[in-house]
C-alpha cells in the first residue's frame, strides 16, 4: 500500500465512523474538511472503497431517498450506495488511531491524523504532536544551516523565498508548542463553556486541548509551505 492510499483509507474510515455516507458525500467531506484531499477524483475514491469492502471494514447498502427511488428507474440509473463501517472496520480504525510512528507526523499524514484528534486519546495526541514538532525543528535547523551557507550566492527574491519557508515552519512550531502546552494542562477544546457538552467514547480518552488562539495565525496542518 502506498503512503497516499494509506492516508485516504484512514480518512475514509474516520469519516464513516461518524456516520454512513455515499460516495458523493464522502468526496465532498474529504475535499472540504481535509485539506490534503483538496483535489482527487472518484477514480481514486471508489477503488479505495472497494478495497475496504473486500477487507471487511465496510459494507455497501442501498441508500436511495424517495426522490431517488422515483428518479432512478426513469433515468436508467442505479440507486446510490451507502457505505457503512463494520465492527471490524471500527476496530481497524481504532488501531490506526493508536499508531504514533513517523507516518503519523509526516506532512500529509499529519493533516489527516490531526483532523481526527477528537477521536484520539490524549497520550497518543501528545506523542504525535511531539513527533511532529521534533521533525519540524530538525527541518528548521537544516534550513537555517543551508541559508547560512548559500546566503551570499542567492539573489534577493530567492533569499526572500527561503525566509518565507523558514517563517512558515517557525509558525507551525509555535502552534505545536501551544497545542502541546494545552494538552499537558488538560484544557478542553472550547474551555470551561463546553464542560459536559462533549461525551467521548472509549477511543477518545480524556478531553482534548486545542488552545484559545489570540489571533488567526494558526497554520493549516496541510499547508504546502511546511513540506
Short mmCIF file of the C-alpha atoms (twelve columns), coordinates in Angstrom:
data_MODEL
# 
_entry.id   MODEL 
# 
loop_
_atom_site.group_PDB 
_atom_site.id 
_atom_site.type_symbol 
_atom_site.label_atom_id 
_atom_site.label_alt_id 
_atom_site.label_comp_id 
_atom_site.label_asym_id 
_atom_site.label_seq_id 
_atom_site.Cartn_x 
_atom_site.Cartn_y 
_atom_site.Cartn_z 
_atom_site.pdbx_PDB_model_num 
ATOM 1   C CA . UNK A 1   0.000   0.000  0.000   1 
ATOM 2   C CA . UNK A 2   1.332   3.410  -0.946  1 
ATOM 3   C CA . UNK A 3   1.507   6.164  1.640   1 
ATOM 4   C CA . UNK A 4   -1.085  8.201  -0.279  1 
ATOM 5   C CA . UNK A 5   -3.605  5.353  -0.446  1 
ATOM 6   C CA . UNK A 6   -2.991  4.582  3.222   1 
ATOM 7   C CA . UNK A 7   -3.875  8.165  4.164   1 
ATOM 8   C CA . UNK A 8   -7.049  8.008  2.064   1 
ATOM 9   C CA . UNK A 9   -8.172  4.726  3.634   1 
ATOM 10  C CA . UNK A 10  -7.553  6.161  7.096   1 
ATOM 11  C CA . UNK A 11  -9.595  9.280  6.312   1 
ATOM 12  C CA . UNK A 12  -12.470 7.320  4.765   1 
ATOM 13  C CA . UNK A 13  -12.699 5.018  7.777   1 
ATOM 14  C CA . UNK A 14  -12.616 8.022  10.106  1 
ATOM 15  C CA . UNK A 15  -15.407 9.848  8.304   1 
ATOM 16  C CA . UNK A 16  -17.586 6.747  8.092   1 
ATOM 17  C CA . UNK A 17  -17.059 6.177  11.788  1 
ATOM 18  C CA . UNK A 18  -19.020 9.403  12.283  1 
ATOM 19  C CA . UNK A 19  -21.905 8.303  10.032  1 
ATOM 20  C CA . UNK A 20  -22.636 6.212  6.932   1 
ATOM 21  C CA . UNK A 21  -22.286 8.109  3.630   1 
ATOM 22  C CA . UNK A 22  -22.470 7.556  -0.089  1 
ATOM 23  C CA . UNK A 23  -19.549 8.266  -2.381  1 
ATOM 24  C CA . UNK A 24  -20.538 11.820 -3.272  1 
ATOM 25  C CA . UNK A 25  -20.854 12.803 0.396   1 
ATOM 26  C CA . UNK A 26  -17.505 11.208 1.187   1 
ATOM 27  C CA . UNK A 27  -15.753 13.026 -1.633  1 
ATOM 28  C CA . UNK A 28  -17.283 16.319 -0.537  1 
ATOM 29  C CA . UNK A 29  -16.207 15.828 3.081   1 
ATOM 30  C CA . UNK A 30  -12.699 14.822 2.043   1 
ATOM 31  C CA . UNK A 31  -12.406 17.909 -0.142  1 
ATOM 32  C CA . UNK A 32  -13.833 20.410 2.330   1 
ATOM 33  C CA . UNK A 33  -12.741 19.033 5.710   1 
ATOM 34  C CA . UNK A 34  -9.326  17.573 4.969   1 
ATOM 35  C CA . UNK A 35  -7.006  19.886 3.063   1 
ATOM 36  C CA . UNK A 36  -4.722  17.055 1.981   1 
ATOM 37  C CA . UNK A 37  -7.555  15.849 -0.292  1 
ATOM 38  C CA . UNK A 38  -8.399  19.178 -1.894  1 
ATOM 39  C CA . UNK A 39  -8.285  17.656 -5.368  1 
ATOM 40  C CA . UNK A 40  -8.841  13.988 -6.097  1 
ATOM 41  C CA . UNK A 41  -11.222 12.068 -8.318  1 
ATOM 42  C CA . UNK A 42  -13.870 9.406  -7.973  1 
ATOM 43  C CA . UNK A 43  -11.393 7.247  -9.857  1 
ATOM 44  C CA . UNK A 44  -9.248  7.402  -6.728  1 
ATOM 45  C CA . UNK A 45  -12.031 7.135  -4.151  1 
ATOM 46  C CA . UNK A 46  -14.019 4.181  -5.467  1 
ATOM 47  C CA . UNK A 47  -11.109 1.714  -5.745  1 
ATOM 48  C CA . UNK A 48  -10.307 2.632  -2.140  1 
ATOM 49  C CA . UNK A 49  -13.902 1.945  -1.088  1 
ATOM 50  C CA . UNK A 50  -13.913 -1.388 -2.931  1 
ATOM 51  C CA . UNK A 51  -10.692 -2.377 -1.146  1 
ATOM 52  C CA . UNK A 52  -12.158 -1.515 2.243   1 
ATOM 53  C CA . UNK A 53  -15.301 -3.525 1.436   1 
ATOM 54  C CA . UNK A 54  -13.181 -6.502 0.327   1 
ATOM 55  C CA . UNK A 55  -11.241 -6.311 3.607   1 
ATOM 56  C CA . UNK A 56  -14.495 -6.475 5.564   1 
ATOM 57  C CA . UNK A 57  -14.114 -2.984 7.014   1 
ATOM 58  C CA . UNK A 58  -17.084 -1.508 5.122   1 
ATOM 59  C CA . UNK A 59  -20.396 -2.812 3.845   1 
ATOM 60  C CA . UNK A 60  -22.463 -1.469 0.960   1 
ATOM 61  C CA . UNK A 61  -26.150 -0.726 1.490   1 
ATOM 62  C CA . UNK A 62  -28.846 0.704  -0.799  1 
ATOM 63  C CA . UNK A 63  -29.409 4.292  0.208   1 
ATOM 64  C CA . UNK A 64  -31.967 5.834  -2.144  1 
ATOM 65  C CA . UNK A 65  -34.221 8.588  -0.818  1 
ATOM 66  C CA . UNK A 66  -37.883 8.570  -2.007  1 
ATOM 67  C CA . UNK A 67  -36.965 11.105 -4.700  1 
ATOM 68  C CA . UNK A 68  -34.031 8.977  -5.811  1 
ATOM 69  C CA . UNK A 69  -36.215 5.874  -5.904  1 
ATOM 70  C CA . UNK A 70  -38.582 7.548  -8.376  1 
ATOM 71  C CA . UNK A 71  -35.865 9.159  -10.457 1 
ATOM 72  C CA . UNK A 72  -33.565 6.154  -10.758 1 
ATOM 73  C CA . UNK A 73  -35.872 3.960  -12.944 1 
ATOM 74  C CA . UNK A 74  -36.738 6.923  -15.153 1 
ATOM 75  C CA . UNK A 75  -33.118 7.834  -15.692 1 
ATOM 76  C CA . UNK A 76  -31.971 4.246  -16.018 1 
ATOM 77  C CA . UNK A 77  -29.555 4.721  -13.140 1 
ATOM 78  C CA . UNK A 78  -28.984 2.631  -10.038 1 
ATOM 79  C CA . UNK A 79  -29.729 3.982  -6.577  1 
ATOM 80  C CA . UNK A 80  -26.788 5.396  -4.668  1 
ATOM 81  C CA . UNK A 81  -24.817 3.011  -2.486  1 
ATOM 82  C CA . UNK A 82  -24.259 3.965  1.138   1 
ATOM 83  C CA . UNK A 83  -21.066 2.813  2.822   1 
ATOM 84  C CA . UNK A 84  -21.211 1.803  6.473   1 
ATOM 85  C CA . UNK A 85  -18.354 0.955  8.836   1 
ATOM 86  C CA . UNK A 86  -18.398 -2.600 10.181  1 
ATOM 87  C CA . UNK A 87  -17.340 -3.641 13.663  1 
ATOM 88  C CA . UNK A 88  -14.097 -4.911 12.143  1 
ATOM 89  C CA . UNK A 89  -13.648 -1.585 10.376  1 
ATOM 90  C CA . UNK A 90  -14.131 0.337  13.598  1 
ATOM 91  C CA . UNK A 91  -11.595 -1.885 15.349  1 
ATOM 92  C CA . UNK A 92  -9.124  -1.379 12.486  1 
ATOM 93  C CA . UNK A 93  -9.581  2.404  12.565  1 
ATOM 94  C CA . UNK A 94  -9.009  2.491  16.318  1 
ATOM 95  C CA . UNK A 95  -5.814  0.511  15.774  1 
ATOM 96  C CA . UNK A 96  -4.694  3.088  13.181  1 
ATOM 97  C CA . UNK A 97  -5.550  5.911  15.587  1 
ATOM 98  C CA . UNK A 98  -3.252  4.418  18.212  1 
ATOM 99  C CA . UNK A 99  -0.193  4.414  15.945  1 
ATOM 100 C CA . UNK A 100 2.435   7.065  16.688  1 
ATOM 101 C CA . UNK A 101 5.269   6.186  14.301  1 
ATOM 102 C CA . UNK A 102 6.850   8.593  11.804  1 
ATOM 103 C CA . UNK A 103 3.964   8.279  9.327   1 
ATOM 104 C CA . UNK A 104 1.666   9.844  11.922  1 
ATOM 105 C CA . UNK A 105 3.506   13.157 11.870  1 
ATOM 106 C CA . UNK A 106 4.901   13.404 8.342   1 
ATOM 107 C CA . UNK A 107 3.460   16.255 6.300   1 
ATOM 108 C CA . UNK A 108 0.427   14.782 4.536   1 
ATOM 109 C CA . UNK A 109 -0.459  12.123 7.084   1 
ATOM 110 C CA . UNK A 110 -0.234  14.580 9.975   1 
ATOM 111 C CA . UNK A 111 -3.024  16.699 8.474   1 
ATOM 112 C CA . UNK A 112 -5.301  13.661 8.265   1 
ATOM 113 C CA . UNK A 113 -4.354  12.459 11.757  1 
ATOM 114 C CA . UNK A 114 -4.951  15.907 13.226  1 
ATOM 115 C CA . UNK A 115 -8.426  16.034 11.675  1 
ATOM 116 C CA . UNK A 116 -9.378  13.042 13.842  1 
ATOM 117 C CA . UNK A 117 -7.727  14.135 17.080  1 
ATOM 118 C CA . UNK A 118 -11.190 14.407 18.629  1 
ATOM 119 C CA . UNK A 119 -11.390 10.612 18.412  1 
ATOM 120 C CA . UNK A 120 -7.815  10.066 19.621  1 
ATOM 121 C CA . UNK A 121 -6.665  9.514  23.197  1 
ATOM 122 C CA . UNK A 122 -4.596  12.254 24.834  1 
ATOM 123 C CA . UNK A 123 -1.408  10.222 25.221  1 
ATOM 124 C CA . UNK A 124 -1.443  9.390  21.500  1 
ATOM 125 C CA . UNK A 125 -2.157  13.020 20.595  1 
ATOM 126 C CA . UNK A 126 0.818   14.083 22.685  1 
ATOM 127 C CA . UNK A 127 3.190   11.623 21.012  1 
ATOM 128 C CA . UNK A 128 2.061   12.655 17.546  1 
ATOM 129 C CA . UNK A 129 2.343   16.379 18.344  1 
ATOM 130 C CA . UNK A 130 5.759   15.978 19.912  1 
ATOM 131 C CA . UNK A 131 6.933   13.850 16.986  1 
ATOM 132 C CA . UNK A 132 5.711   16.480 14.545  1 
ATOM 133 C CA . UNK A 133 7.429   19.254 16.485  1 
ATOM 134 C CA . UNK A 134 10.701  17.339 16.627  1 
ATOM 135 C CA . UNK A 135 10.574  16.683 12.883  1 
ATOM 136 C CA . UNK A 136 9.940   20.361 12.119  1 
ATOM 137 C CA . UNK A 137 12.682  21.511 14.477  1 
ATOM 138 C CA . UNK A 138 15.117  19.249 12.619  1 
ATOM 139 C CA . UNK A 139 13.893  20.680 9.318   1 
ATOM 140 C CA . UNK A 140 14.241  24.226 10.607  1 
ATOM 141 C CA . UNK A 141 17.813  23.609 11.726  1 
ATOM 142 C CA . UNK A 142 18.727  22.276 8.277   1 
ATOM 143 C CA . UNK A 143 17.052  25.233 6.571   1 
ATOM 144 C CA . UNK A 144 18.975  27.692 8.711   1 
ATOM 145 C CA . UNK A 145 22.260  25.914 8.054   1 
ATOM 146 C CA . UNK A 146 21.588  25.841 4.322   1 
ATOM 147 C CA . UNK A 147 20.683  29.518 4.278   1 
ATOM 148 C CA . UNK A 148 23.855  30.434 6.156   1 
ATOM 149 C CA . UNK A 149 25.970  28.549 3.587   1 
ATOM 150 C CA . UNK A 150 24.280  29.950 0.487   1 
ATOM 151 C CA . UNK A 151 23.123  33.430 1.556   1 
ATOM 152 C CA . UNK A 152 25.857  35.255 -0.379  1 
ATOM 153 C CA . UNK A 153 25.070  33.379 -3.593  1 
ATOM 154 C CA . UNK A 154 21.302  33.988 -3.573  1 
ATOM 155 C CA . UNK A 155 19.523  36.862 -5.271  1 
ATOM 156 C CA . UNK A 156 17.026  38.903 -3.254  1 
ATOM 157 C CA . UNK A 157 13.944  37.016 -4.428  1 
ATOM 158 C CA . UNK A 158 15.352  33.561 -3.802  1 
ATOM 159 C CA . UNK A 159 16.550  34.726 -0.395  1 
ATOM 160 C CA . UNK A 160 13.073  36.046 0.411   1 
ATOM 161 C CA . UNK A 161 11.533  32.722 -0.628  1 
ATOM 162 C CA . UNK A 162 13.930  30.896 1.696   1 
ATOM 163 C CA . UNK A 163 12.983  33.190 4.552   1 
ATOM 164 C CA . UNK A 164 9.290   32.692 3.843   1 
ATOM 165 C CA . UNK A 165 9.725   28.929 4.077   1 
ATOM 166 C CA . UNK A 166 11.551  29.249 7.378   1 
ATOM 167 C CA . UNK A 167 8.902   31.551 8.800   1 
ATOM 168 C CA . UNK A 168 6.196   29.051 7.843   1 
ATOM 169 C CA . UNK A 169 7.970   26.258 9.692   1 
ATOM 170 C CA . UNK A 170 8.641   28.522 12.695  1 
ATOM 171 C CA . UNK A 171 4.966   29.450 12.804  1 
ATOM 172 C CA . UNK A 172 3.892   25.809 12.843  1 
ATOM 173 C CA . UNK A 173 6.391   25.033 15.614  1 
ATOM 174 C CA . UNK A 174 4.899   27.831 17.723  1 
ATOM 175 C CA . UNK A 175 1.420   26.466 17.042  1 
ATOM 176 C CA . UNK A 176 2.525   22.965 18.055  1 
ATOM 177 C CA . UNK A 177 4.050   24.367 21.249  1 
ATOM 178 C CA . UNK A 178 0.664   25.884 22.129  1 
ATOM 179 C CA . UNK A 179 -1.141  22.617 21.412  1 
ATOM 180 C CA . UNK A 180 1.305   20.590 23.487  1 
ATOM 181 C CA . UNK A 181 1.051   23.054 26.368  1 
ATOM 182 C CA . UNK A 182 -2.732  22.829 26.251  1 
ATOM 183 C CA . UNK A 183 -2.699  19.028 26.148  1 
ATOM 184 C CA . UNK A 184 -0.423  18.930 29.181  1 
ATOM 185 C CA . UNK A 185 -2.658  21.357 31.035  1 
ATOM 186 C CA . UNK A 186 -5.705  19.261 30.130  1 
ATOM 187 C CA . UNK A 187 -7.678  22.208 28.825  1 
ATOM 188 C CA . UNK A 188 -10.833 21.380 26.939  1 
ATOM 189 C CA . UNK A 189 -11.218 22.320 23.280  1 
ATOM 190 C CA . UNK A 190 -13.741 25.082 23.975  1 
ATOM 191 C CA . UNK A 191 -12.705 25.923 27.510  1 
ATOM 192 C CA . UNK A 192 -14.960 25.825 30.544  1 
ATOM 193 C CA . UNK A 193 -18.025 26.800 28.493  1 
ATOM 194 C CA . UNK A 194 -18.048 23.370 26.895  1 
ATOM 195 C CA . UNK A 195 -17.885 21.485 30.186  1 
ATOM 196 C CA . UNK A 196 -20.117 18.468 29.955  1 
ATOM 197 C CA . UNK A 197 -21.156 19.210 26.370  1 
ATOM 198 C CA . UNK A 198 -18.964 16.627 24.665  1 
ATOM 199 C CA . UNK A 199 -19.250 12.954 25.519  1 
ATOM 200 C CA . UNK A 200 -16.239 10.975 24.272  1 
ATOM 201 C CA . UNK A 201 -16.353 7.266  23.554  1 
ATOM 202 C CA . UNK A 202 -13.766 4.701  24.603  1 
ATOM 203 C CA . UNK A 203 -11.277 5.769  21.910  1 
ATOM 204 C CA . UNK A 204 -11.271 9.486  22.638  1 
ATOM 205 C CA . UNK A 205 -9.569  9.368  26.019  1 
ATOM 206 C CA . UNK A 206 -9.516  12.478 28.156  1 
ATOM 207 C CA . UNK A 207 -10.818 15.822 26.966  1 
ATOM 208 C CA . UNK A 208 -8.668  17.406 24.301  1 
ATOM 209 C CA . UNK A 209 -6.555  20.500 24.367  1 
ATOM 210 C CA . UNK A 210 -6.877  22.927 21.480  1 
ATOM 211 C CA . UNK A 211 -5.643  26.273 22.806  1 
ATOM 212 C CA . UNK A 212 -7.583  29.503 22.701  1 
ATOM 213 C CA . UNK A 213 -5.773  31.435 19.999  1 
ATOM 214 C CA . UNK A 214 -5.083  35.108 20.418  1 
ATOM 215 C CA . UNK A 215 -5.180  35.645 16.651  1 
ATOM 216 C CA . UNK A 216 -5.941  33.811 13.446  1 
ATOM 217 C CA . UNK A 217 -2.345  32.906 12.622  1 
ATOM 218 C CA . UNK A 218 -2.725  29.182 13.323  1 
ATOM 219 C CA . UNK A 219 -1.339  27.334 10.289  1 
ATOM 220 C CA . UNK A 220 -3.268  24.788 8.296   1 
ATOM 221 C CA . UNK A 221 -1.617  21.398 9.021   1 
ATOM 222 C CA . UNK A 222 -1.875  20.648 5.312   1 
ATOM 223 C CA . UNK A 223 -0.212  23.927 4.253   1 
ATOM 224 C CA . UNK A 224 2.208   23.118 1.447   1 
ATOM 225 C CA . UNK A 225 4.707   25.610 2.839   1 
ATOM 226 C CA . UNK A 226 5.543   23.206 5.637   1 
ATOM 227 C CA . UNK A 227 6.702   20.459 3.332   1 
# 
